[in-house]
Amino acid sequence: MKNFAVSLAVAATLLSSFVVAQDGTPTIVQGGANPYTCDPTKCIAPKCLCASQSPPGGIKPADAPQFVTITFDDSVQPELIQTAADLLNVQNPNGCKAKGSWYVSMMYTDFALVQQWFAEGNEVADHTFTHVGTPSAQEIQAAADMLYSYAGVPHGMLKGFRAPFLNYTADTLKEIQAQGFLYDTSATAVVDDNYWPYTLDNGMANDCWTGICNPGTVNLPGVWEVPMYAVLDNASVPQLMDVYLSGTPEDVTNWSQTNFDRHYNGNRQPFGIYVHPTHLTNYPGLPDATAQKAGVVNFIQSLAGKPDVWFVTNDQLLQWMQNPVPASQLANQTYMQCQKPVTPKEICNGLETLNITSGVVSGPLLNACNFNTSNFATCYNCPGSAPTLETPVPASAVANGTSGYRTPLPDNCSPFWWDPVAGQCLCTTSSCAYQDTALPKQQNSTNGTSSGSSNGSSASSSGKASGASPGPVVASTLSIAAAIFISLIM
Ligand SMILES: [Zn+2]
């Protein structure tokens, strides 16, 4: 359904007179010209960048890196993270492993796996708690709080957001800014609007058929939009997510290659491979995905090995956008390195040994958090009750000061050097130092159930002061949300 809807939406941008509104209702709009304007003499990098089809910094296309971004959406589970690892099993030109971005929703997510994914240099980003389109502030913040409390992802390292079903509005983007995110990646770029990432100081330049580009609709200085780059299939119909569902593996590989060449031989805009790993993972009773997965893996491996093709996270891409260098200099950039922290002992930082048996994650340093409706492992404290949208981080099961208590990640230690068991930061040099400069954190005053709890795992709410409406309060436990989620993703 989602794939179909997105195809309709991006097809509409080509037709430009007939469009499908974000809720699927057909709507007629006037014209179709892109009303976006931006003056590059006033919008100055690195804080501001106009939407452009040309590489930033005056770099010639032939000298620009060809970035490939492989992104994964929804829950993080053992079988799914294995699928992601199989797709990312290629190297960048500097010998580091390819990296990917995961837009994580909370249902079924195992936070020990999120922490492992993160510690291996991949990106963790926000995809809401319940997986709803046009999400409320609460939906976005609940996911951020859980990713901090159970996976040790600091708010300052949680930079990206993708709206479930790519269903966002100007209010969604405003909320992203209010909560301190660096970027959104929910918009679609096709051909005429095939822009490199840009800041929203001058508004949106993609998805203009929705009216979102109209003057005054979006004005968010410093917030980046990383467009999702559609590919055209054999019938020139734009395809965006899970393109392998739209043809035989041979067909999909052929038109994916044609589109990659269009980027590579053109202006080198990033090339995206947008995956719901559930569609490439075999489950009993569901169609065999082996051939589709092999097609994607083979395509990715065919792209690797070119000296100017780099598989990066959207976070890495934006670090380059803010300080662009020719492809020949990319290998030496700090954000492209892949050294892992060498701690004097094994600590629970995502790099520790994990055991996965029958889909259950365990390890000598991990806590197992088991509820009737959700089970996950974590280096941090288990909540005393199942997380809900209203109380995503309930009071911890073990009180501060008692045996077994895990100390939450402080804002002055890198998550990769933090030992939550000992409550100790093992980083002793400036090279590993980290200070989280995200919005000031404060106790979550909106959920009373956590008050009076330990100052541990519940103390993670970012200090959002946007005044934005929290949206309708839905009493969704993980179990209810999970049921909805299952029906939506299929
Ligand atoms: Zn999703």
XYZ file of N, CA and C in Angstrom, residues 119-373:
765
model
N 26.921 1.531 17.758
C 28.333 1.440 18.137
C 29.206 1.032 16.952
N 28.607 0.374 15.979
C 29.374 -0.024 14.799
C 29.509 1.106 13.778
N 29.043 2.286 14.149
C 29.236 3.453 13.298
C 28.070 3.780 12.400
N 26.984 3.033 12.555
C 25.790 3.347 11.772
C 24.981 4.437 12.467
N 23.973 4.912 11.777
C 23.147 5.989 12.325
C 21.830 5.451 12.875
N 21.452 5.995 14.027
C 20.128 5.726 14.600
C 19.318 7.004 14.490
N 18.098 6.898 14.009
C 17.261 8.080 13.838
C 15.826 7.764 14.258
N 15.014 8.800 14.328
C 13.686 8.746 14.955
C 12.600 8.477 13.905
N 11.746 7.519 14.209
C 10.646 7.172 13.299
C 9.348 7.017 14.098
N 9.275 7.686 15.217
C 8.138 7.761 16.154
C 7.986 6.509 17.020
N 7.152 6.654 18.027
C 6.863 5.544 18.938
C 5.919 4.539 18.281
N 4.757 5.042 17.860
C 3.681 4.147 17.413
C 3.709 3.859 15.928
N 4.513 4.595 15.176
C 4.528 4.504 13.723
C 3.230 5.061 13.124
N 3.045 6.356 13.323
C 1.879 7.039 12.762
C 2.332 8.172 11.846
N 1.561 8.419 10.804
C 1.817 9.558 9.930
C 1.441 10.852 10.629
N 1.921 11.969 10.095
C 1.746 13.290 10.712
C 1.778 13.177 12.237
N 2.894 12.711 12.759
C 2.963 12.386 14.193
C 2.918 13.619 15.083
N 2.420 13.409 16.288
C 2.412 14.465 17.303
C 3.814 14.659 17.849
N 3.990 15.755 18.563
C 5.257 16.004 19.253
C 5.574 14.854 20.202
N 4.535 14.375 20.858
C 4.716 13.299 21.834
C 5.248 12.035 21.163
N 4.749 11.718 19.983
C 5.203 10.534 19.253
C 6.698 10.618 18.934
N 7.127 11.803 18.529
C 8.529 11.983 18.142
C 9.423 11.952 19.379
N 8.981 12.623 20.431
C 9.808 12.715 21.632
C 9.870 11.375 22.371
N 8.774 10.629 22.353
C 8.762 9.338 23.048
C 9.820 8.409 22.464
N 9.956 8.415 21.142
C 10.969 7.570 20.516
C 12.367 8.035 20.895
N 12.569 9.343 20.894
C 13.887 9.879 21.267
C 14.236 9.497 22.699
N 13.266 9.581 23.584
C 13.510 9.256 24.992
C 13.846 7.781 25.174
N 13.150 6.917 24.455
C 13.424 5.483 24.575
C 14.790 5.135 23.972
N 15.126 5.759 22.859
C 16.421 5.469 22.237
C 17.568 5.914 23.144
N 17.340 6.994 23.879
C 18.348 7.415 24.857
C 18.381 6.457 26.052
N 17.240 6.162 26.604
C 17.189 5.454 27.886
C 17.546 3.980 27.762
N 17.207 3.347 26.637
C 17.406 1.900 26.512
C 18.507 1.526 25.515
N 18.892 2.464 24.642
C 19.971 2.172 23.691
C 21.163 3.106 23.868
N 21.056 4.053 24.790
C 22.179 4.938 25.056
C 22.537 5.854 23.905
N 21.557 6.241 23.111
C 21.806 7.188 22.011
C 21.525 8.599 22.528
N 22.572 9.415 22.685
C 22.345 10.763 23.210
C 21.458 11.578 22.271
N 20.723 12.498 22.852
C 19.863 13.333 22.006
C 20.671 14.069 20.944
N 21.893 14.464 21.295
C 22.723 15.210 20.341
C 23.227 14.362 19.187
N 23.169 13.051 19.327
C 23.585 12.172 18.231
C 22.378 11.614 17.483
N 21.213 11.940 17.952
C 19.977 11.536 17.268
C 19.586 12.706 16.368
N 20.076 12.683 15.161
C 19.984 13.887 14.329
C 18.849 13.864 13.328
N 18.385 12.670 12.982
C 17.479 12.583 11.856
C 16.088 12.093 12.206
N 15.169 12.397 11.328
C 13.775 11.986 11.484
C 13.219 11.623 10.120
N 12.412 10.568 10.109
C 11.619 10.251 8.916
C 10.195 9.984 9.373
N 9.248 10.618 8.716
C 7.843 10.437 9.070
C 7.349 9.070 8.594
N 6.678 8.325 9.461
C 6.064 7.079 8.992
C 5.166 7.337 7.776
N 5.225 6.458 6.827
C 4.497 6.564 5.556
C 4.911 7.821 4.775
N 6.037 8.438 5.219
C 6.502 9.700 4.621
C 5.416 10.760 4.678
N 4.575 10.632 5.679
C 3.395 11.481 5.798
C 3.689 12.582 6.812
N 4.037 13.744 6.301
C 4.439 14.850 7.165
C 3.755 16.127 6.696
N 3.768 17.119 7.580
C 3.242 18.438 7.243
C 4.257 19.486 7.686
N 3.935 20.743 7.428
C 4.808 21.820 7.909
C 4.933 21.748 9.429
N 3.857 21.377 10.114
C 3.922 21.280 11.581
C 4.892 20.188 12.019
N 4.949 19.100 11.264
C 5.908 18.044 11.599
C 7.322 18.596 11.541
N 7.617 19.330 10.488
C 8.959 19.878 10.330
C 9.268 20.897 11.426
N 8.274 21.685 11.790
C 8.488 22.651 12.885
C 8.791 21.915 14.182
N 8.127 20.807 14.384
C 8.362 20.032 15.604
C 9.768 19.442 15.608
N 10.219 19.017 14.443
C 11.581 18.504 14.323
C 12.591 19.561 14.787
N 12.370 20.775 14.349
C 13.272 21.847 14.767
C 13.165 22.092 16.274
N 11.935 22.110 16.773
C 11.737 22.385 18.196
C 12.426 21.343 19.063
N 12.466 20.123 18.603
C 13.080 19.065 19.402
C 14.575 18.898 19.111
N 15.112 19.796 18.307
C 16.558 19.831 18.139
C 17.130 18.881 17.110
N 16.307 18.360 16.228
C 16.836 17.487 15.171
C 17.561 18.325 14.118
N 18.542 17.697 13.494
C 19.288 18.379 12.439
C 18.574 18.305 11.100
N 17.888 17.160 10.855
C 17.334 17.015 9.515
C 16.075 16.144 9.491
N 15.316 16.366 8.444
C 14.211 15.474 8.080
C 14.580 14.781 6.770
N 14.100 13.558 6.616
C 14.258 12.887 5.312
C 12.974 12.136 4.998
N 11.937 12.915 4.684
C 10.625 12.357 4.366
C 10.140 12.788 2.990
N 10.818 13.751 2.379
C 10.352 14.296 1.100
C 10.928 13.499 -0.065
N 10.263 13.619 -1.206
C 10.643 12.855 -2.393
C 11.234 13.763 -3.456
N 12.367 13.346 -4.022
C 12.947 14.034 -5.180
C 12.808 13.118 -6.389
N 12.369 13.665 -7.518
C 12.225 12.829 -8.701
C 13.270 13.272 -9.736
N 12.886 13.999 -10.737
C 13.860 14.425 -11.744
C 14.001 15.939 -11.724
N 12.865 16.633 -11.907
C 12.933 18.094 -11.946
C 13.338 18.693 -10.604
N 13.075 17.973 -9.538
C 13.413 18.493 -8.202
C 14.467 17.602 -7.532
N 15.407 17.153 -8.329
C 16.426 16.218 -7.848
C 17.562 16.989 -7.164
N 17.231 17.561 -6.006
C 18.161 18.454 -5.322
C 19.073 17.701 -4.363
N 20.292 18.186 -4.255
C 21.145 17.812 -3.138
C 20.449 18.267 -1.848
N 20.847 17.716 -0.694
C 20.256 18.192 0.564
C 20.408 19.708 0.711
N 19.464 20.323 1.402
C 19.464 21.782 1.546
C 18.836 22.144 2.884
N 19.091 23.366 3.313
C 18.454 23.809 4.558
C 17.095 24.431 4.254
N 16.278 24.480 5.281
C 14.894 24.936 5.119
C 14.732 26.414 5.478
N 15.838 27.145 5.453
C 15.742 28.592 5.685
C 14.767 29.245 4.714
N 14.749 28.736 3.488
C 13.879 29.295 2.453
C 12.735 28.355 2.097
N 12.482 27.426 2.968
C 11.341 26.542 2.759
C 11.700 25.261 2.025
N 10.652 24.506 1.729
C 10.811 23.225 1.053
C 10.863 23.432 -0.457
N 11.653 22.582 -1.119
C 11.732 22.604 -2.579
C 11.300 21.270 -3.188
N 10.865 20.341 -2.336
C 10.369 19.039 -2.809
C 8.938 18.834 -2.310
N 8.245 17.913 -2.949
C 6.845 17.641 -2.590
C 5.974 18.882 -2.755
N 6.337 19.715 -3.721
C 5.628 20.991 -3.857
C 4.160 20.807 -4.233
N 3.836 19.645 -4.789
C 2.440 19.382 -5.155
C 1.514 19.417 -3.944
N 2.078 19.262 -2.744
C 1.241 19.310 -1.548
C 0.983 20.732 -1.086
N 1.680 21.694 -1.697
C 1.572 23.077 -1.244
C 2.625 23.439 -0.209
N 3.482 22.485 0.156
C 4.427 22.726 1.252
C 5.525 23.708 0.862
N 5.706 23.917 -0.460
C 6.743 24.858 -0.901
C 6.230 26.299 -0.994
N 4.942 26.480 -0.789
C 4.399 27.826 -0.941
C 5.049 28.781 0.057
N 5.293 29.999 -0.365
C 5.990 30.956 0.505
C 5.316 31.069 1.879
N 6.151 31.058 2.915
C 5.633 31.222 4.265
C 5.191 29.931 4.932
N 5.164 28.831 4.185
C 4.672 27.582 4.773
C 5.706 26.968 5.708
N 6.945 26.935 5.258
C 8.043 26.366 6.051
C 9.188 27.368 6.046
N 9.684 27.696 7.219
C 10.832 28.592 7.320
C 11.607 28.178 8.563
N 12.550 27.283 8.384
C 13.218 26.655 9.518
C 14.730 26.731 9.345
N 15.315 27.865 9.734
C 16.759 28.045 9.546
C 17.566 26.918 10.184
N 18.502 26.416 9.409
C 19.436 25.431 9.943
C 18.953 23.997 9.931
N 17.664 23.778 9.679
C 17.162 22.405 9.578
C 17.336 21.933 8.135
N 17.886 20.744 7.967
C 18.148 20.230 6.620
C 17.039 19.303 6.156
N 16.785 19.350 4.873
C 15.977 18.323 4.233
C 16.913 17.465 3.388
N 16.882 16.174 3.647
C 17.621 15.220 2.810
C 16.564 14.518 1.959
N 16.395 14.956 0.717
C 15.329 14.349 -0.092
C 15.598 12.862 -0.299
N 14.531 12.114 -0.424
C 14.647 10.706 -0.817
C 14.584 10.671 -2.337
N 15.570 10.001 -2.928
C 15.741 10.062 -4.380
C 15.021 8.900 -5.051
N 13.975 9.236 -5.782
C 13.205 8.210 -6.476
C 13.969 7.717 -7.698
N 13.651 6.510 -8.112
C 14.187 5.981 -9.373
C 13.014 5.740 -10.315
N 13.278 5.832 -11.607
C 12.227 5.621 -12.602
C 12.307 4.185 -13.107
N 11.163 3.511 -13.108
C 11.173 2.134 -13.599
C 11.070 2.122 -15.123
N 10.868 0.944 -15.713
C 10.852 0.821 -17.170
C 9.773 1.666 -17.821
N 8.693 1.910 -17.062
C 7.600 2.718 -17.601
C 7.724 4.176 -17.178
N 8.915 4.542 -16.695
C 9.187 5.899 -16.195
C 8.288 6.293 -15.031
N 7.797 5.302 -14.309
C 7.035 5.568 -13.080
C 8.032 5.646 -11.928
N 7.988 6.735 -11.166
C 8.930 6.851 -10.052
C 8.655 5.807 -8.969
N 9.707 5.200 -8.495
C 9.626 4.248 -7.387
C 10.542 4.764 -6.291
N 10.133 4.574 -5.062
C 10.905 5.180 -3.980
C 11.383 4.156 -2.960
N 10.463 3.577 -2.218
C 10.858 2.628 -1.184
C 10.590 1.211 -1.662
N 11.458 0.276 -1.204
C 11.237 -1.136 -1.499
C 11.003 -1.360 -2.986
N 11.883 -0.806 -3.797
C 11.687 -0.873 -5.248
C 11.682 -2.318 -5.760
N 12.288 -3.214 -4.984
C 12.366 -4.622 -5.391
C 11.010 -5.302 -5.381
N 9.995 -4.610 -4.858
C 8.636 -5.159 -4.891
C 7.943 -4.812 -6.201
N 8.612 -4.029 -7.042
C 7.942 -3.485 -8.228
C 8.406 -4.114 -9.527
N 8.985 -5.292 -9.465
C 9.397 -5.962 -10.695
C 10.219 -7.189 -10.369
N 10.594 -7.896 -11.413
C 11.476 -9.045 -11.185
C 12.841 -8.527 -10.743
N 13.612 -9.337 -10.041
C 14.945 -8.870 -9.633
C 15.773 -8.382 -10.819
N 15.646 -9.036 -11.974
C 16.420 -8.609 -13.143
C 15.989 -7.224 -13.608
N 14.666 -7.034 -13.701
C 14.152 -5.728 -14.114
C 14.586 -4.641 -13.147
N 14.403 -4.925 -11.867
C 14.703 -3.908 -10.854
C 16.180 -3.547 -10.896
N 17.025 -4.553 -11.034
C 18.470 -4.274 -11.109
C 18.781 -3.426 -12.333
N 18.137 -3.737 -13.462
C 18.417 -2.984 -14.687
C 18.030 -1.523 -14.554
N 16.796 -1.271 -14.087
C 16.441 0.144 -14.020
C 17.067 0.843 -12.831
N 17.447 0.117 -11.809
C 18.214 0.745 -10.730
C 19.569 1.206 -11.263
N 20.183 0.360 -12.081
C 21.488 0.712 -12.652
C 21.360 1.930 -13.566
N 20.301 1.969 -14.380
C 20.091 3.121 -15.260
C 19.973 4.408 -14.453
N 19.244 4.326 -13.339
C 19.069 5.516 -12.507
C 20.353 5.898 -11.785
N 21.078 4.869 -11.333
C 22.364 5.178 -10.705
C 23.262 5.909 -11.706
N 23.295 5.430 -12.929
C 24.134 6.065 -13.950
C 23.693 7.509 -14.201
N 22.376 7.732 -14.120
C 21.869 9.097 -14.305
C 22.464 10.020 -13.231
N 22.556 9.535 -12.006
C 23.176 10.330 -10.943
C 24.688 10.434 -11.160
N 25.303 9.272 -11.373
C 26.778 9.205 -11.409
C 27.341 9.995 -12.586
N 26.697 9.900 -13.735
C 27.174 10.610 -14.925
C 26.591 12.010 -15.034
N 25.716 12.350 -14.094
C 25.100 13.667 -14.088
C 25.701 14.532 -12.996
N 24.841 14.989 -12.097
C 25.302 15.923 -11.062
C 25.647 15.242 -9.740
N 25.665 13.916 -9.755
C 26.132 13.152 -8.594
C 25.282 13.388 -7.345
N 24.008 13.741 -7.526
C 23.164 13.771 -6.342
C 23.226 12.402 -5.677
N 23.081 12.364 -4.334
C 23.130 11.065 -3.662
C 22.137 10.082 -4.285
N 22.489 8.816 -4.218
C 21.612 7.760 -4.705
C 21.116 6.988 -3.496
N 19.802 6.816 -3.409
C 19.233 6.196 -2.215
C 18.712 4.787 -2.470
N 18.918 3.930 -1.472
C 18.312 2.596 -1.488
C 17.535 2.492 -0.176
N 16.207 2.532 -0.267
C 15.346 2.701 0.898
C 14.590 1.407 1.184
N 14.920 0.821 2.322
C 14.527 -0.559 2.577
C 13.656 -0.677 3.820
N 12.558 -1.403 3.709
C 11.902 -1.987 4.879
C 12.433 -3.416 4.967
N 13.339 -3.679 5.900
C 14.001 -4.992 5.871
C 13.040 -6.170 6.045
N 11.859 -5.922 6.560
C 10.882 -7.023 6.646
C 10.615 -7.616 5.266
N 10.684 -6.770 4.213
C 10.372 -7.260 2.870
C 11.498 -8.096 2.266
N 12.671 -8.041 2.888
C 13.814 -8.793 2.355
C 14.244 -9.900 3.313
N 13.363 -10.235 4.240
C 13.681 -11.221 5.264
C 12.648 -12.342 5.196
N 13.122 -13.561 5.269
C 12.193 -14.691 5.185
C 11.525 -14.959 6.529
N 10.222 -15.054 6.492
C 9.432 -15.428 7.661
C 8.533 -16.598 7.280
N 8.334 -17.509 8.224
C 7.420 -18.628 7.935
C 6.042 -18.108 7.517
N 5.532 -18.654 6.432
C 4.182 -18.286 6.003
C 4.125 -17.079 5.089
N 5.258 -16.396 4.910
C 5.271 -15.233 4.021
C 6.065 -15.582 2.755
N 5.854 -14.832 1.676
C 6.551 -15.145 0.422
C 8.071 -15.147 0.613
N 8.713 -16.047 -0.077
C 10.162 -16.173 0.009
C 10.822 -14.936 -0.602
N 11.681 -14.288 0.181
C 12.304 -13.035 -0.261
C 13.736 -13.234 -0.728
N 14.153 -14.479 -0.854
C 15.561 -14.756 -1.157
C 16.006 -14.094 -2.459
N 15.196 -14.212 -3.507
C 15.603 -13.685 -4.814
C 15.659 -12.159 -4.788
N 14.664 -11.544 -4.135
C 14.657 -10.078 -4.062
C 15.888 -9.574 -3.309
N 16.168 -10.249 -2.198
C 17.314 -9.812 -1.399
C 18.615 -9.990 -2.191
N 18.750 -11.107 -2.861
C 19.963 -11.339 -3.648
C 20.116 -10.262 -4.723
N 19.003 -9.856 -5.321
C 19.060 -8.806 -6.333
C 19.606 -7.505 -5.766
N 19.110 -7.132 -4.576
C 19.576 -5.882 -3.958
C 21.042 -6.002 -3.561
N 21.398 -7.131 -2.944
C 22.785 -7.327 -2.508
C 23.730 -7.263 -3.710
N 23.358 -7.930 -4.793
C 24.229 -7.934 -5.973
C 24.369 -6.545 -6.576
N 23.260 -5.809 -6.569
C 23.312 -4.445 -7.105
C 24.255 -3.584 -6.269
N 24.115 -3.668 -4.955
C 24.980 -2.883 -4.064
C 26.443 -3.272 -4.279
N 26.697 -4.564 -4.400
C 28.093 -4.993 -4.578
C 28.656 -4.540 -5.926
N 27.766 -4.400 -6.913
C 28.232 -3.918 -8.218
C 28.634 -2.445 -8.158
N 28.029 -1.694 -7.211
C 28.375 -0.274 -7.087
C 29.679 -0.079 -6.303
N 29.923 -1.013 -5.386
C 31.134 -0.897 -4.565
C 32.365 -1.116 -5.445
N 33.448 -0.542 -5.048
C 34.680 -0.745 -5.793
C 35.022 0.415 -6.690
N 34.009 1.224 -7.053
C 34.346 2.455 -7.778
C 35.058 3.388 -6.793
N 36.134 4.022 -7.222
C 36.920 4.823 -6.257
C 36.179 6.038 -5.721
N 35.100 6.445 -6.367
C 34.388 7.631 -5.873
C 32.969 7.323 -5.398
N 32.656 6.058 -5.157
C 31.351 5.685 -4.612
C 31.505 5.376 -3.129
N 30.706 6.064 -2.328
C 30.778 5.943 -0.870
C 29.397 5.618 -0.303
N 29.354 4.585 0.537
C 28.100 4.208 1.205
C 28.087 4.855 2.583
N 27.219 5.819 2.763
C 27.273 6.639 3.976
C 25.900 6.752 4.627
N 25.924 7.156 5.899
C 24.679 7.501 6.586
C 24.262 8.903 6.147
N 23.021 9.227 6.398
C 22.597 10.600 6.107
C 23.334 11.597 6.997
N 23.678 11.161 8.205
C 24.474 12.019 9.088
C 25.830 12.324 8.461
N 26.508 11.315 7.949
C 27.791 11.547 7.267
C 27.616 12.439 6.041
N 26.555 12.170 5.289
C 26.278 12.979 4.097
C 26.170 14.464 4.464
N 25.473 14.743 5.571
C 25.288 16.146 5.957
C 26.572 16.760 6.499
N 27.437 15.953 7.099
C 28.724 16.502 7.520
C 29.527 16.930 6.295
N 29.409 16.132 5.234
C 30.079 16.520 3.992
C 29.423 17.762 3.390
N 28.096 17.796 3.396
C 27.389 18.955 2.808
C 27.814 20.262 3.484
N 28.098 20.179 4.791
C 28.454 21.392 5.524
C 29.909 21.794 5.312
N 30.704 20.872 4.811
C 32.108 21.175 4.538
C 32.565 20.302 3.372
N 32.043 20.584 2.179
C 32.278 19.660 1.059
C 33.730 19.653 0.599
N 34.215 18.481 0.296
C 35.561 18.306 -0.263
C 35.439 17.387 -1.474
N 36.403 17.462 -2.410
C 36.372 16.529 -3.551
C 36.480 15.083 -3.061
N 36.015 14.186 -3.896
C 36.055 12.766 -3.534
C 37.466 12.326 -3.163
N 38.446 12.945 -3.794
C 39.837 12.544 -3.551
C 40.287 12.840 -2.127
N 39.550 13.705 -1.420
C 39.934 14.057 -0.039
C 39.012 13.444 1.008
N 38.045 12.680 0.565
C 37.026 12.206 1.513
C 37.573 11.174 2.500
N 38.503 10.356 2.025
C 38.991 9.265 2.872
C 39.571 9.759 4.186
N 40.089 10.990 4.169
C 40.771 11.489 5.364
C 39.856 12.251 6.321
N 38.613 12.456 5.935
C 37.730 13.242 6.800
C 37.419 12.465 8.088
N 37.364 13.195 9.184
C 37.147 12.563 10.494
C 35.898 11.694 10.502
N 34.831 12.193 9.885
C 33.548 11.484 9.944
C 33.517 10.250 9.049
N 34.575 10.044 8.276
C 34.625 8.840 7.448
C 35.526 7.752 8.038
N 36.074 8.006 9.236
C 36.965 7.021 9.854
C 36.146 5.894 10.484
N 36.826 4.829 10.852
C 36.096 3.690 11.410
C 36.835 3.034 12.575
N 37.616 3.816 13.313
C 38.239 3.239 14.500
C 37.183 2.957 15.561
N 37.296 1.811 16.185
C 36.390 1.492 17.284
C 37.089 1.803 18.600
N 36.340 2.201 19.618
C 36.966 2.458 20.907
C 37.559 1.172 21.482
N 38.748 1.292 21.986
C 39.387 0.146 22.648
C 39.354 0.432 24.138
N 38.412 -0.166 24.815
C 38.248 0.077 26.244
C 39.085 -0.943 27.022
N 39.527 -0.565 28.215
C 40.396 -1.471 28.981
C 39.692 -2.748 29.431
N 38.381 -2.768 29.391
C 37.628 -3.981 29.698
C 36.367 -3.968 28.844
N 35.749 -5.130 28.699
C 34.497 -5.175 27.942
C 33.404 -4.512 28.764
N 32.778 -3.526 28.162
C 31.688 -2.832 28.848
C 30.431 -2.919 27.992
N 29.331 -2.563 28.581
C 28.059 -2.663 27.872
C 27.861 -1.403 27.034
N 28.511 -1.353 25.894
C 28.469 -0.145 25.053
C 28.022 -0.439 23.624
N 27.505 -1.633 23.398
C 27.080 -1.988 22.053
C 28.120 -2.811 21.317
N 29.325 -2.852 21.828
C 30.390 -3.634 21.199
C 30.639 -4.934 21.956
N 29.837 -5.172 23.007
C 30.028 -6.383 23.798
C 29.414 -7.586 23.075
N 29.715 -8.748 23.577
C 29.234 -9.980 22.964
C 27.721 -10.108 23.118
N 27.065 -10.364 22.006
C 25.624 -10.630 22.034
C 25.378 -12.067 21.604
N 24.422 -12.697 22.252
C 23.966 -14.012 21.810
C 22.553 -13.863 21.273
N 22.312 -14.478 20.140
C 20.955 -14.458 19.589
C 20.508 -15.894 19.386
N 19.518 -16.293 20.158
C 18.997 -17.650 20.080
C 17.486 -17.593 19.910
N 17.009 -18.187 18.846
C 15.568 -18.191 18.560
C 14.986 -16.782 18.611
N 15.728 -15.843 18.073
C 15.222 -14.478 17.985
C 15.291 -13.702 19.285
N 15.921 -14.282 20.313
C 16.043 -13.584 21.598
C 17.491 -13.154 21.789
N 17.661 -11.880 22.101
C 18.991 -11.323 22.305
C 19.350 -11.425 23.783
N 20.547 -11.913 24.067
C 21.000 -11.956 25.458
C 22.505 -11.741 25.482
N 23.046 -11.560 26.654
C 24.479 -11.370 26.810
C 24.801 -11.220 28.268
N 26.043 -11.495 28.618
C 26.408 -11.466 30.036
C 26.226 -10.103 30.687
N 26.284 -9.039 29.878
C 26.160 -7.700 30.464
C 24.763 -7.110 30.301
N 23.892 -7.824 29.617
C 22.590 -7.243 29.261
C 21.507 -7.550 30.288
N 20.607 -6.605 30.450
C 19.367 -6.845 31.168
C 18.318 -7.348 30.185
N 17.500 -8.289 30.628
C 16.370 -8.753 29.816
C 15.093 -8.134 30.376
N 14.420 -7.371 29.535
C 13.188 -6.696 29.959
C 12.018 -7.432 29.313
N 11.242 -8.091 30.110
C 10.173 -8.937 29.570
C 8.812 -8.499 30.084
N 7.967 -8.194 29.149
C 6.578 -7.875 29.466
C 5.713 -8.789 28.622
N 4.456 -8.817 28.949
C 3.580 -9.681 28.164
C 3.596 -9.287 26.693
N 3.809 -8.014 26.462
C 3.622 -7.499 25.110
C 4.911 -7.170 24.393
